[in-house]
Amino acid sequence: MDNNFKDLPKSYWLDSTPDTNYPSLEEDINVDIVIIGGGLAGLNIAYLLQKEGLKITILEADRICKGTTAYTTAKITSQHGLIYGKIQGKFGDEIASLYGKANETAIKMYEDIINKNQIDCDFIYESAFVFTQDDKYMEKIEDEVEIASNIGIDAFYVDEIPFPMDIKGAIGFNNQAQFHPRKYILALANIIQDKVQIYENTRAVDIEEDNEYIITTEQGKKVKAKKVIIASHYPFYNKKGMYFAKIFPKKSYIVGIEAEEKYPGGMYINAEKPTRSLRHQNIPNGELILVVGGYPDVGKKEDTNKNYDALIEFANNIFTVKDIPYRWSTQDYITLDEIPYIGYFTSDTPNMYIATGFQKWGMTNSMVSAMLIKDLIIDGKSPWQEVYNPSRKNIIASAKNFIVENLNVANQLLDGKLSPLPEDISLKPGEAKIIKIHKERIGAYRDEEGVLHFVNTTCTHMGCELNWNSAERTWDCPCHGSIFDIDGKIIQGPAVEPLKAGNNVNTIKKLLKEDF
Ligand code: FES
């Protein structure tokens, strides 16, 4: 089946759940703990902490669970690709074992919370598999079975999976799970709202440190807090921690298909590149199969629709595709050594915490964040703090990634400023171009009704030049992943200021050909 990309992408998780309507913060407040970010990590942290009798508030820049969590594949797994071999190779048996225990505990914690609160969120246990079609990954897969088994994970080897694919071998983990992430979070928010104040459309834009923390919102309100937890996917706070040099965005694309064949169960991902991954989801009139791929860099100058095309081609090779009702993309942050940063924001901030860099494995790592940060706040220690310590010294072992990724950011910073820009500035409906005039770069987009939209394409975070994302119709930053809409409004940070309108828009309007 061919694609039909006339409509904008939409996420099944968003399409199948209601909007939320929590208030914005309208006054200055004092709390014990402020959590910045109302996604899965923020809500899980709030749930575990609210039992401790603390005054907690969540500040969400948009609506809760409308960011990355609304665009995930929602696999709740301790199987994160071939992670155990990598961790063991870099950091040894003990760290690999602790990582495995943390993530296995996270799966059980989801089950406990869901059962205890009777949350209807399509939670089911499934086995998860990493397969390969390439001989050179076989040794790694066999090693992974041994390492995972040794640390107590129910891992096993198989030489086939139930799809018409010629694979060399695969590793399976039993007792993994999947769910509907928005059904879970919306229920969780409902459960905690008597004890936790949730504010939506309340973007935190600054943090000052005095005896306590003072968080300023976009609307100029102040939140005074003894402790602050930054769970906003990417930390906007740059005064400490150098996170802008330690985490890097990667994109994933998802198509939700309906097929003639019944999905055989299980969750699958390949070991090689390009990444391909599968899971299913029961929907009211049947079954949606999620076909996932990635992970290209963010904000590249290319037609991003080709990423959806590649997934549809992959799906057509495995299934008889009847319909493609959904497609969407998401963005995750990758750390230098592939282990998230969860814990104290820096080694000298005992009352500021961070949860970020979940790689592509945000479900279990969000719950690990909740358990770990709750333990640090209540008990002063966690069994997993060494593994996830954001200030870990052995991160230096990943110095090569540090150099490569920061070189990439530096190149993007320069490349955007130097790239030649189009001389022909005619613009058809649905088309966008960057036009340089009087040293200013203006992004111009003509929508389907012919209306022009302009932005200054210099990112308000740290000054990189944005590129047009044709699939999502957004302006994306290649450096740290900020995303802006056609009028410059922030869709995703770390930027905390919208794009400027541009000083030379009127000149461009006159130059643009009317007869599109
Ligand atoms: Fe950092 Fe754009 S997100 S410069």
mmCIF file of C-alpha atoms and ligand atoms in Angstrom, residues 459 461-464 466 477 479-482 494, ligand 1:
data_model
loop_
_atom_site.group_PDB
_atom_site.id
_atom_site.type_symbol
_atom_site.label_atom_id
_atom_site.label_comp_id
_atom_site.label_asym_id
_atom_site.label_seq_id
_atom_site.Cartn_x
_atom_site.Cartn_y
_atom_site.Cartn_z
ATOM 1 C CA CYS A 459 17.064 29.202 17.370
ATOM 2 C CA HIS A 461 18.194 28.482 22.657
ATOM 3 C CA MET A 462 21.824 28.880 21.600
ATOM 4 C CA GLY A 463 21.699 30.367 18.127
ATOM 5 C CA CYS A 464 21.840 27.409 15.698
ATOM 6 C CA LEU A 466 16.717 25.840 12.082
ATOM 7 C CA CYS A 477 16.898 22.727 15.474
ATOM 8 C CA CYS A 479 21.773 21.237 17.700
ATOM 9 C CA HIS A 480 19.689 20.345 20.773
ATOM 10 C CA GLY A 481 16.316 19.520 19.265
ATOM 11 C CA SER A 482 14.059 22.513 19.884
ATOM 12 C CA PRO A 494 15.048 23.357 25.458
HETATM 13 FE FE1 FES B 1 19.983 24.514 21.210
HETATM 14 FE FE2 FES B 1 18.562 25.196 19.090
HETATM 15 S S1 FES B 1 18.057 23.773 20.620
HETATM 16 S S2 FES B 1 20.508 25.915 19.655
#
